[in-house]
Short mmCIF file of C-alpha atoms in Angstrom, two decimals:
data_model
loop_
_atom_site.label_atom_id
_atom_site.label_comp_id
_atom_site.label_asym_id
_atom_site.label_seq_id
_atom_site.Cartn_x
_atom_site.Cartn_y
_atom_site.Cartn_z
CA MET K 1 -166.86 146.66 101.70
CA LEU K 2 -164.85 146.87 104.95
CA GLU K 3 -162.92 144.05 106.57
CA VAL K 4 -160.38 144.25 109.34
CA LYS K 5 -158.29 141.33 110.53
CA ASN K 6 -156.43 140.72 113.78
CA ILE K 7 -156.03 144.29 115.00
CA GLU K 8 -153.73 144.61 118.00
CA LYS K 9 -153.02 147.71 120.06
CA SER K 10 -151.18 148.28 123.33
CA PHE K 11 -150.69 151.34 125.48
CA GLY K 12 -147.46 150.65 127.34
CA ASP K 13 -147.75 147.22 128.94
CA LYS K 14 -151.54 147.11 128.59
CA LYS K 15 -152.91 145.34 125.52
CA VAL K 16 -156.25 146.98 124.72
CA LEU K 17 -156.93 145.15 121.43
CA ASP K 18 -155.92 141.54 121.02
CA GLY K 19 -156.64 140.16 117.56
CA VAL K 20 -159.96 141.91 116.81
CA SER K 21 -161.53 141.21 113.41
CA LEU K 22 -164.70 142.53 111.77
CA THR K 23 -166.51 142.36 108.44
CA VAL K 24 -168.94 145.12 107.43
CA ASN K 25 -171.09 144.81 104.34
CA GLN K 26 -172.64 147.70 102.46
CA GLY K 27 -175.77 148.91 104.26
CA ASP K 28 -174.89 147.21 107.54
CA VAL K 29 -175.53 148.90 110.87
CA VAL K 30 -173.01 147.29 113.20
CA VAL K 31 -173.28 148.17 116.89
CA ILE K 32 -170.40 147.49 119.27
CA LEU K 33 -171.33 147.02 122.94
CA GLY K 34 -169.16 146.41 125.96
CA PRO K 35 -168.09 147.71 129.35
CA SER K 36 -165.76 150.67 129.80
CA GLY K 37 -162.18 149.67 129.04
CA SER K 38 -163.18 146.87 126.68
CA GLY K 39 -161.38 148.44 123.71
CA LYS K 40 -164.45 149.56 121.76
CA THR K 41 -163.41 153.15 121.14
CA THR K 42 -159.75 152.25 120.48
CA PHE K 43 -160.91 149.74 117.89
CA LEU K 44 -163.18 152.26 116.19
CA ARG K 45 -160.47 154.94 116.19
CA SER K 46 -157.97 152.51 114.67
CA LEU K 47 -160.25 152.12 111.64
CA ASN K 48 -159.82 155.83 110.86
CA HIS K 49 -156.16 155.98 112.01
CA LEU K 50 -157.03 158.27 114.91
CA GLU K 51 -155.14 155.56 116.80
CA LYS K 52 -152.29 153.72 115.08
CA ALA K 53 -152.69 149.97 115.40
CA ASP K 54 -149.63 147.93 116.32
CA LYS K 55 -150.76 145.18 113.98
CA GLY K 56 -153.66 144.40 111.68
CA GLU K 57 -154.96 144.45 108.13
CA MET K 58 -157.78 146.52 106.67
CA ILE K 59 -159.47 145.81 103.35
CA LEU K 60 -161.50 148.83 102.27
CA ASP K 61 -163.18 149.08 98.89
CA GLY K 62 -161.09 146.17 97.65
CA VAL K 63 -157.72 147.65 98.70
CA SER K 64 -155.64 146.05 101.47
CA TYR K 65 -153.75 148.15 104.03
CA ASP K 66 -151.29 147.18 106.75
CA LEU K 67 -152.60 149.32 109.62
CA ALA K 68 -149.22 149.40 111.34
CA LYS K 69 -147.48 150.77 108.24
CA LEU K 70 -149.83 153.31 106.71
CA ASN K 71 -148.22 156.16 104.81
CA ARG K 72 -149.73 159.62 104.50
CA LYS K 73 -151.43 158.81 101.19
CA ASP K 74 -153.00 155.66 102.66
CA ILE K 75 -154.34 157.60 105.66
CA LEU K 76 -155.83 160.27 103.40
CA THR K 77 -157.50 157.63 101.21
CA ILE K 78 -158.99 155.83 104.22
CA ARG K 79 -160.28 159.08 105.71
CA GLN K 80 -161.85 160.09 102.41
CA LYS K 81 -163.84 156.85 102.43
CA THR K 82 -164.83 157.01 106.10
CA ALA K 83 -166.28 159.66 108.39
CA PHE K 84 -166.07 159.89 112.17
CA VAL K 85 -168.69 161.23 114.58
CA PHE K 86 -167.12 162.01 117.96
CA GLN K 87 -168.49 161.81 121.50
CA ASN K 88 -167.85 165.48 122.14
CA TYR K 89 -168.84 166.82 118.70
CA ASN K 90 -165.35 168.22 117.78
CA LEU K 91 -166.81 171.27 116.05
CA PHE K 92 -164.69 174.34 115.38
CA ALA K 93 -165.88 176.85 117.97
CA ASN K 94 -165.03 179.84 115.75
CA LYS K 95 -167.00 178.55 112.76
CA THR K 96 -170.74 178.47 112.16
CA ALA K 97 -172.67 175.27 111.62
CA ILE K 98 -172.41 175.47 107.85
CA GLU K 99 -168.75 176.51 107.98
CA ASN K 100 -167.98 173.42 110.06
CA ILE K 101 -169.44 171.29 107.27
CA LEU K 102 -167.81 173.26 104.47
CA GLU K 103 -164.37 172.74 105.96
CA GLY K 104 -164.24 169.05 105.02
CA LEU K 105 -165.71 169.65 101.59
CA VAL K 106 -163.74 172.67 100.40
CA ILE K 107 -160.42 172.20 102.20
CA ALA K 108 -160.07 168.42 102.38
CA ARG K 109 -161.92 167.38 99.21
CA LYS K 110 -161.50 170.50 97.04
CA VAL K 111 -165.21 170.73 96.23
CA PRO K 112 -166.04 174.08 94.54
CA LYS K 113 -167.52 176.54 97.05
CA ALA K 114 -170.97 176.90 95.47
CA GLU K 115 -171.38 173.13 95.14
CA ALA K 116 -170.13 172.64 98.71
CA VAL K 117 -172.67 175.13 100.09
CA ALA K 118 -175.51 173.24 98.38
CA ILE K 119 -174.24 169.93 99.79
CA ALA K 120 -173.84 171.40 103.28
CA GLU K 121 -177.33 172.91 103.25
CA ALA K 122 -178.81 169.58 102.15
CA ALA K 123 -176.98 167.84 105.01
CA LEU K 124 -178.25 170.40 107.51
CA GLU K 125 -181.79 169.93 106.24
CA LYS K 126 -181.45 166.16 106.61
CA VAL K 127 -180.64 166.53 110.32
CA GLY K 128 -183.35 169.18 110.80
CA LEU K 129 -181.04 172.14 111.40
CA LEU K 130 -181.02 174.20 108.22
CA ASP K 131 -182.44 177.11 110.21
CA LYS K 132 -179.29 176.99 112.40
CA ARG K 133 -176.84 177.24 109.48
CA ASP K 134 -175.30 180.50 110.72
CA PHE K 135 -175.24 179.64 114.43
CA TYR K 136 -171.97 179.05 116.27
CA PRO K 137 -171.54 175.91 118.43
CA SER K 138 -171.87 178.00 121.62
CA GLN K 139 -175.37 178.98 120.46
CA LEU K 140 -176.48 175.36 120.02
CA SER K 141 -177.49 172.66 122.46
CA GLY K 142 -175.39 169.52 122.78
CA GLY K 143 -177.89 167.57 120.74
CA GLN K 144 -177.85 170.16 117.99
CA GLN K 145 -174.05 170.19 117.96
CA GLN K 146 -174.01 166.43 117.59
CA ARG K 147 -176.49 166.61 114.73
CA ILE K 148 -174.15 169.14 113.06
CA GLY K 149 -171.40 166.57 113.54
CA ILE K 150 -173.56 163.98 111.80
CA ALA K 151 -174.35 166.43 109.00
CA ARG K 152 -170.61 167.01 108.56
CA ALA K 153 -170.13 163.24 108.25
CA ILE K 154 -172.88 162.59 105.72
CA ALA K 155 -171.94 165.62 103.60
CA VAL K 156 -168.73 163.97 102.40
CA LYS K 157 -170.65 160.86 101.27
CA PRO K 158 -168.34 158.31 102.92
CA ASP K 159 -168.49 154.57 102.37
CA VAL K 160 -168.98 154.09 106.11
CA ILE K 161 -169.66 156.38 109.08
CA LEU K 162 -168.00 155.55 112.40
CA PHE K 163 -169.89 156.73 115.51
CA ASP K 164 -168.07 156.84 118.85
CA GLU K 165 -170.74 156.89 121.60
CA PRO K 166 -172.56 159.76 119.87
CA THR K 167 -175.07 160.28 122.70
CA SER K 168 -172.84 159.79 125.74
CA ALA K 169 -172.23 163.51 126.31
CA LEU K 170 -175.89 164.50 125.92
CA ASP K 171 -178.57 165.25 128.47
CA PRO K 172 -181.22 162.50 128.41
CA GLU K 173 -183.88 164.68 126.78
CA LEU K 174 -181.57 165.39 123.82
CA ILE K 175 -180.65 161.80 123.01
CA GLY K 176 -183.83 161.00 121.11
CA ASP K 177 -183.26 163.58 118.37
CA VAL K 178 -179.77 162.26 117.63
CA LEU K 179 -180.92 158.63 117.59
CA SER K 180 -183.81 159.54 115.28
CA VAL K 181 -181.38 161.02 112.76
CA MET K 182 -179.20 157.92 112.98
CA LYS K 183 -182.22 155.67 112.49
CA GLU K 184 -183.20 157.62 109.37
CA LEU K 185 -179.69 157.20 107.98
CA ALA K 186 -179.90 153.46 108.62
CA GLU K 187 -183.23 153.28 106.81
CA GLU K 188 -181.58 155.00 103.84
CA GLY K 189 -178.97 152.24 103.71
CA ILE K 190 -176.00 154.23 104.98
CA THR K 191 -173.33 151.91 106.35
CA MET K 192 -172.54 152.57 110.01
CA VAL K 193 -170.36 151.16 112.76
CA VAL K 194 -171.59 152.47 116.11
CA VAL K 195 -170.05 152.23 119.57
CA THR K 196 -172.91 152.93 121.97
CA HIS K 197 -174.63 152.11 125.24
CA GLU K 198 -178.06 152.79 123.70
CA MET K 199 -179.55 149.33 123.88
CA SER K 200 -182.81 150.29 122.15
CA PHE K 201 -180.84 151.46 119.11
CA ALA K 202 -178.82 148.25 119.10
CA ARG K 203 -181.95 146.10 119.30
CA ASP K 204 -184.17 148.03 116.90
CA VAL K 205 -181.80 149.45 114.26
CA ALA K 206 -178.66 147.32 114.07
CA ASN K 207 -178.47 144.21 111.93
CA HIS K 208 -175.28 143.00 113.61
CA VAL K 209 -174.26 143.38 117.25
CA ILE K 210 -170.80 142.81 118.70
CA PHE K 211 -170.02 142.43 122.39
CA MET K 212 -166.45 143.28 123.38
CA ALA K 213 -164.61 142.80 126.67
CA ASP K 214 -160.93 142.92 127.63
CA GLY K 215 -159.78 143.68 124.10
CA HIS K 216 -161.58 140.73 122.51
CA ILE K 217 -164.82 140.16 120.65
CA ILE K 218 -166.62 137.83 123.04
CA GLU K 219 -169.72 137.30 120.94
CA GLU K 220 -171.41 138.66 117.83
CA GLY K 221 -174.60 138.04 115.90
CA HIS K 222 -178.04 139.34 115.00
CA PRO K 223 -179.65 141.52 117.71
CA ASP K 224 -182.38 138.92 118.32
CA GLN K 225 -179.75 136.32 119.12
CA ILE K 226 -177.53 138.55 121.22
CA PHE K 227 -180.34 140.02 123.31
CA THR K 228 -182.48 136.91 123.81
CA ARG K 229 -180.14 133.94 123.32
CA PRO K 230 -176.56 135.01 124.10
CA LYS K 231 -174.17 132.08 124.11
CA GLU K 232 -171.47 133.48 126.38
CA GLU K 233 -171.87 134.00 130.12
CA ARG K 234 -169.90 137.26 129.94
CA THR K 235 -172.44 138.63 127.44
CA LYS K 236 -175.34 137.61 129.68
CA GLN K 237 -173.78 139.30 132.69
CA PHE K 238 -173.29 142.56 130.82
CA LEU K 239 -176.77 142.65 129.31
CA THR K 240 -178.62 141.81 132.52
CA ARG K 241 -176.66 144.49 134.38
CA ILE K 242 -177.51 147.13 131.76
CA ILE K 243 -181.09 145.95 131.19
CA PRO K 244 -182.32 144.53 134.53
CA ASP K 245 -185.69 143.36 133.16
CA LEU K 246 -184.18 141.68 130.09
CA HIS K 247 -185.61 138.23 129.41
CA ILE K 248 -183.00 135.79 128.13
CA ASP K 249 -184.24 132.50 126.75
CA PRO K 250 -182.75 129.45 128.44
CA ILE K 251 -180.37 127.43 126.29
CA ILE K 252 -181.94 124.09 125.55
#
């Protein structure tokens, strides 16, 4: 349902993406791991045109796009088929929880108000926050704000949801609630591409794990393979630094 080929992106003289390709099938939960500066977030943002790629092709729902030459109509179409969950929530501070969700439905997708309210309330209930529908972001914890962000994403029924380190800004005790919601979405078959440092989510929920470094995909595969039998030394170094007690099977 989503395929990207040979994405390249530079900031000045620094090439942050160098020929990155990815295939995502319907229902996949793809997790992208890697050290800071590896290009993970830039890659994810390029899929939604939050960053303009210098080069690369996207095939989404059977339609091919040149990511370096997208017009306004192309960008709108891509964003209507994808949703983005940000590190820092990106909620409108002057709008309530339900108003933050309604914005994308009524303004961007022209859904009738009554229908949009029903959709928004269902999304809030799914993330366990219907009772906070009329609260402003300043009245919510970071974890609750992020769950509103997830509700906003699922309300528009995208083909794929892109998560950019959705727990990185949260206090440790709030991370579990957000990951639980994401796990439930995965169990429902919602397609997700997730940049994260949450190794337990990658191991237990993902069906495909990618390790990136220096603008390249170094290794990818099923979580069992990546976490117990990585083929590349760079992958092993990263995993053993993040998970000191990780047992990696010797290659025979």
